[in-house]
Coordinates of C-alpha atoms in Angstrom, one line a residue:
X1 CA -14.7 -4.5 25.7
X2 CA -15.7 -5.5 28.9
X3 CA -14.8 -9.1 30.4
X4 CA -17.6 -10.5 30.6
X5 CA -16.6 -14.5 31.0
X6 CA -14.0 -15.5 33.3
X7 CA -12.6 -19.0 33.6
X8 CA -9.8 -20.5 36.2
X9 CA -8.7 -23.8 35.6
X10 CA -7.9 -25.9 38.6
X11 CA -5.8 -28.8 39.1
X12 CA -4.9 -29.1 42.6
X13 CA -6.6 -27.7 45.6
X14 CA -3.2 -26.5 46.9
X15 CA -3.0 -23.8 44.4
X16 CA -6.5 -22.6 44.3
X17 CA -6.7 -19.8 46.4
X18 CA -5.3 -17.1 44.4
X19 CA -7.2 -17.7 41.0
X20 CA -10.1 -18.6 43.1
X21 CA -9.9 -14.9 44.8
X22 CA -9.1 -12.9 41.7
X23 CA -11.9 -14.5 39.9
X24 CA -14.4 -13.7 42.6
X25 CA -13.4 -10.3 43.3
X26 CA -13.3 -9.5 39.7
X27 CA -16.2 -11.2 38.5
X28 CA -18.4 -9.5 41.0
X29 CA -16.7 -5.6 40.1
X30 CA -17.2 -6.0 36.5
X31 CA -20.5 -7.6 37.1
X32 CA -19.1 -11.1 34.7
X33 CA -19.5 -14.6 35.1
X34 CA -17.3 -16.7 37.0
X35 CA -16.5 -20.4 35.7
X36 CA -14.3 -23.1 37.1
X37 CA -13.0 -25.9 35.7
X38 CA -11.8 -28.6 38.1
X39 CA -9.5 -31.1 36.4
X40 CA -8.3 -34.4 38.4
X41 CA -5.2 -35.1 36.1
X42 CA -4.0 -38.6 35.8
X43 CA -0.1 -37.8 36.0
X44 CA 0.8 -41.7 35.0
X45 CA 2.8 -41.7 31.7
X46 CA 0.5 -44.1 29.2
X47 CA 2.2 -47.2 28.1
X48 CA 4.7 -47.0 30.6
X49 CA 2.9 -49.2 33.3
X50 CA 4.9 -52.4 34.1
X51 CA 4.7 -55.6 32.5
X52 CA 1.4 -57.7 33.4
X53 CA -0.2 -54.5 35.1
X54 CA -4.2 -55.5 35.0
X55 CA -7.0 -53.2 34.8
X56 CA -7.4 -53.0 38.6
X57 CA -4.1 -50.9 38.5
X58 CA -5.8 -48.3 35.7
X59 CA -8.9 -48.7 37.6
X60 CA -7.3 -47.1 40.5
X61 CA -5.6 -44.3 38.9
X62 CA -8.5 -43.0 37.5
X63 CA -10.6 -43.6 40.9
X64 CA -8.0 -41.4 42.7
X65 CA -8.2 -38.8 39.7
X66 CA -12.1 -38.3 40.0
X67 CA -11.6 -37.9 43.7
X68 CA -9.3 -35.3 42.8
X69 CA -11.3 -33.7 41.0
X70 CA -14.6 -33.9 43.2
X71 CA -12.6 -32.5 46.0
X72 CA -11.2 -29.6 43.7
X73 CA -14.9 -29.0 42.6
X74 CA -16.1 -28.7 46.5
X75 CA -13.8 -26.3 47.5
X76 CA -14.4 -24.2 44.4
X77 CA -18.2 -24.3 44.5
X78 CA -17.7 -23.3 48.5
X79 CA -15.6 -20.0 47.4
X80 CA -17.6 -18.7 44.6
X81 CA -20.8 -19.6 46.5
X82 CA -19.5 -17.3 49.4
X83 CA -19.2 -14.5 46.8
X84 CA -21.6 -11.7 45.2
X85 CA -20.9 -13.1 41.7
X86 CA -22.7 -15.4 39.2
X87 CA -21.0 -18.3 38.8
X88 CA -20.5 -22.1 37.5
X89 CA -18.5 -25.0 38.3
X90 CA -17.6 -27.9 36.2
X91 CA -15.2 -31.1 36.6
X92 CA -13.7 -34.0 34.9
X93 CA -10.8 -36.1 34.6
X94 CA -7.8 -36.3 32.2
X95 CA -4.9 -37.7 30.9
X96 CA -1.8 -35.5 31.4
X97 CA -0.9 -35.6 27.8
X98 CA -4.3 -34.5 26.8
X99 CA -4.8 -31.7 29.3
X100 CA -4.0 -29.1 26.7
X101 CA -7.5 -30.1 24.5
X102 CA -9.8 -29.6 27.2
X103 CA -8.2 -26.5 28.7
X104 CA -8.3 -25.0 25.0
X105 CA -11.7 -25.7 24.2
X106 CA -13.1 -23.8 27.2
X107 CA -10.6 -21.0 27.2
X108 CA -11.3 -20.1 23.7
X109 CA -14.9 -19.2 24.6
X110 CA -13.8 -16.8 27.7
X111 CA -12.6 -13.4 27.8
X112 CA -10.2 -13.9 30.4
X113 CA -8.6 -16.9 31.7
X114 CA -7.3 -16.7 35.2
X115 CA -4.7 -19.3 36.3
X116 CA -1.9 -20.1 39.2
X117 CA 1.5 -19.3 38.9
X118 CA 2.9 -22.2 36.8
X119 CA 6.4 -22.4 38.7
X120 CA 7.5 -22.7 42.2
X121 CA 6.9 -24.8 45.4
X122 CA 3.8 -27.3 45.0
X123 CA 3.3 -26.5 41.1
X124 CA 2.3 -29.8 39.1
X125 CA 3.9 -30.5 36.1
X126 CA 0.3 -29.7 34.4
X127 CA 0.1 -26.4 35.2
X128 CA 2.8 -25.2 32.5
X129 CA 0.8 -26.8 30.0
X130 CA -2.6 -25.4 31.0
X131 CA -0.9 -22.0 30.7
X132 CA 0.4 -22.9 27.1
X133 CA -3.3 -24.3 26.0
X134 CA -5.1 -21.3 27.1
X135 CA -2.1 -18.8 25.7
X136 CA -1.3 -20.7 22.4
X137 CA -4.2 -23.1 21.6
X138 CA -7.0 -21.4 22.5
X139 CA -5.5 -17.4 22.1
X140 CA -7.3 -16.4 25.4
X141 CA -6.1 -13.5 27.2
X142 CA -4.6 -14.8 30.6
X143 CA -4.2 -13.7 33.8
X144 CA -1.3 -15.5 36.2
X145 CA -2.4 -15.0 40.2
X146 CA 0.7 -15.8 42.2
X147 CA 0.3 -16.5 45.9
X148 CA -0.9 -13.8 47.8
X149 CA -1.5 -11.4 45.1
X150 CA -4.1 -8.4 45.2
X151 CA -6.8 -8.8 42.7
X152 CA -6.6 -6.0 40.2
X153 CA -10.3 -4.7 40.5
X154 CA -8.9 -1.0 40.6
X155 CA -5.2 -1.2 39.7
X156 CA -3.3 1.9 40.7
X157 CA 0.0 1.5 38.5
X158 CA 0.3 -0.8 35.8
X159 CA 3.3 -1.5 33.7
X160 CA 3.0 -2.5 29.9
X161 CA 6.3 -4.2 28.5
X162 CA 6.7 -2.8 25.1
X163 CA 9.1 -3.9 22.3
X164 CA 7.3 -3.0 19.3
X165 CA 6.3 -6.8 18.5
X166 CA 3.1 -8.5 17.4
X167 CA 2.5 -10.0 20.7
X168 CA 3.1 -6.9 22.6
X169 CA 0.6 -4.8 20.7
X170 CA -2.1 -7.5 21.0
X171 CA -1.5 -7.6 24.8
X172 CA -1.8 -3.9 24.9
X173 CA -5.3 -4.3 22.7
X174 CA -6.3 -7.3 24.8
X175 CA -5.6 -5.2 28.4
X176 CA -7.7 -2.2 27.6
X177 CA -10.5 -2.7 29.9
X178 CA -7.8 -3.0 32.7
X179 CA -5.9 0.0 31.6
X180 CA -8.9 2.2 31.5
X181 CA -9.1 1.2 35.2
X182 CA -5.9 2.1 36.2
X183 CA -4.4 5.2 38.0
X184 CA -1.6 5.5 35.8
X185 CA -0.1 3.2 32.7
X186 CA 4.0 3.2 32.4
X187 CA 4.9 2.1 29.1
X188 CA 8.3 0.3 29.7
X189 CA 10.9 0.1 26.7
X190 CA 14.1 -1.7 27.9
X191 CA 17.3 -0.8 25.6
X192 CA 14.8 0.3 22.3
X193 CA 16.7 -0.4 19.2
X194 CA 18.2 2.6 17.2
X195 CA 17.3 1.5 14.1
X196 CA 14.2 0.5 14.7
X197 CA 10.8 2.7 13.6
X198 CA 10.3 4.4 16.9
X199 CA 13.9 5.2 17.4
X200 CA 13.3 8.9 18.0
X201 CA 10.0 8.3 20.4
X202 CA 10.3 4.8 22.0
X203 CA 6.6 4.0 22.9
X204 CA 5.0 6.9 21.4
X205 CA 2.7 5.7 19.1
X206 CA 1.4 3.4 22.0
X207 CA 1.0 5.9 24.3
X208 CA -1.2 8.0 21.6
X209 CA -3.0 5.2 21.0
X210 CA -3.7 4.3 24.4
X211 CA -4.3 7.9 25.4
X212 CA -7.2 8.0 22.8
X213 CA -9.0 5.7 24.9
X214 CA -8.5 7.7 27.9
X215 CA -5.7 5.5 29.6
X216 CA -3.2 7.8 31.7
X217 CA 0.1 7.1 30.5
X218 CA 3.7 7.8 31.2
X219 CA 6.8 6.4 29.1
X220 CA 9.8 4.6 30.8
X221 CA 12.8 4.2 28.6
X222 CA 15.1 2.0 30.5
X223 CA 18.8 0.3 29.9
X224 CA 19.2 -3.3 30.0
X225 CA 21.6 -3.1 33.6
X226 CA 20.5 -6.5 34.5
X227 CA 21.6 -9.9 32.7
X228 CA 17.8 -10.4 31.2
X229 CA 15.0 -7.8 30.5
X230 CA 12.7 -10.0 32.7
X231 CA 15.1 -8.9 35.7
X232 CA 15.0 -5.3 34.8
X233 CA 11.1 -5.3 34.4
X234 CA 10.8 -7.4 37.7
X235 CA 12.7 -4.6 39.5
X236 CA 10.9 -1.8 37.6
X237 CA 7.9 -3.6 39.1
X238 CA 9.2 -3.4 42.4
X239 CA 10.4 0.0 41.9
X240 CA 7.2 1.2 40.8
X241 CA 5.2 -0.2 43.6
X242 CA 3.2 -1.9 40.2
X243 CA -0.2 -3.6 40.9
X244 CA 0.0 -5.2 37.2
X245 CA 2.4 -6.4 34.5
X246 CA 1.4 -6.4 30.9
X247 CA 3.2 -8.1 28.4
X248 CA 3.2 -10.0 25.3
X249 CA 3.6 -14.2 25.5
X250 CA 6.4 -15.3 23.4
X251 CA 6.7 -18.8 22.7
X252 CA 8.8 -21.4 20.4
X253 CA 8.5 -25.0 19.5
X254 CA 9.2 -27.5 16.5
X255 CA 7.0 -30.4 17.7
X256 CA 3.7 -28.4 18.7
X257 CA 2.1 -24.9 18.0
X258 CA 4.6 -23.0 20.8
X259 CA 5.6 -24.1 24.4
X260 CA 6.7 -21.0 26.8
X261 CA 9.7 -19.2 25.4
X262 CA 12.5 -18.1 27.5
X263 CA 11.6 -14.6 28.2
X264 CA 8.1 -15.3 29.3
X265 CA 9.1 -18.8 31.1
X266 CA 11.7 -16.2 33.5
X267 CA 9.2 -13.6 33.9
X268 CA 6.5 -16.0 35.3
X269 CA 9.1 -17.9 37.6
X270 CA 9.8 -14.5 39.3
X271 CA 6.6 -12.9 39.3
X272 CA 5.1 -11.7 42.5
X273 CA 2.2 -9.4 41.0
X274 CA -0.7 -10.6 38.5
X275 CA 0.9 -10.8 34.9
X276 CA -1.7 -10.1 31.9
X277 CA -0.5 -12.3 29.0
X278 CA -1.7 -12.6 25.6
X279 CA -0.2 -13.9 21.9

């Protein structure tokens, strides 16, 4: 399966550069359609207006949000209009508490959703909700694009994090078009279980499956020499000069379908290269 429908969701012009750069280059390289959804987000908390606030206060907030959406749209049209890709841009406004519904509806009809890194300086509170909606509510494949990261049109080395979980195998399958174009895919296993079904050959069955799809694979079995698995993966990305990390997205929640779990969150906080995730 090729990626033919690419979506990026933009909520702030300050962090739009990376996802727009990635979506335009990938759409041109893959002969795909790039779509930008530009959302003005009303971050005021519904029900928390001070006593006696009138309709003018609400209208001022909506007007400001609409202006932000139009500014983001104009910026996206300028960037996409200078590319060789097929593209479209839409815009709208929404409340912060309702952003997941809008993102999930659009993402469910996309092959790949490209989003800015949700953590770091200048990142709004809505970015995490956007990532969660795309991953957990729409079950879309997501590519996180850190600032100044290089678009993965022809990746050299790709690291594929493997721990035998459902999330990891889904991510591997969804990333196949990217893995097939990579010069080398390194299946990374950190502290494999001595009692699991792959105890004698960690990553072997996955390597065999990918090889049948023409993917050039190697297996790296690493010890957990740092406090968190995410720390080990980040260090290995640097040591391997990797262009892309593929991993399953893990979540937990009692109140909604899922929120980003600790390992996924810490990985995204530290990421400096694009991270491909699926749930």
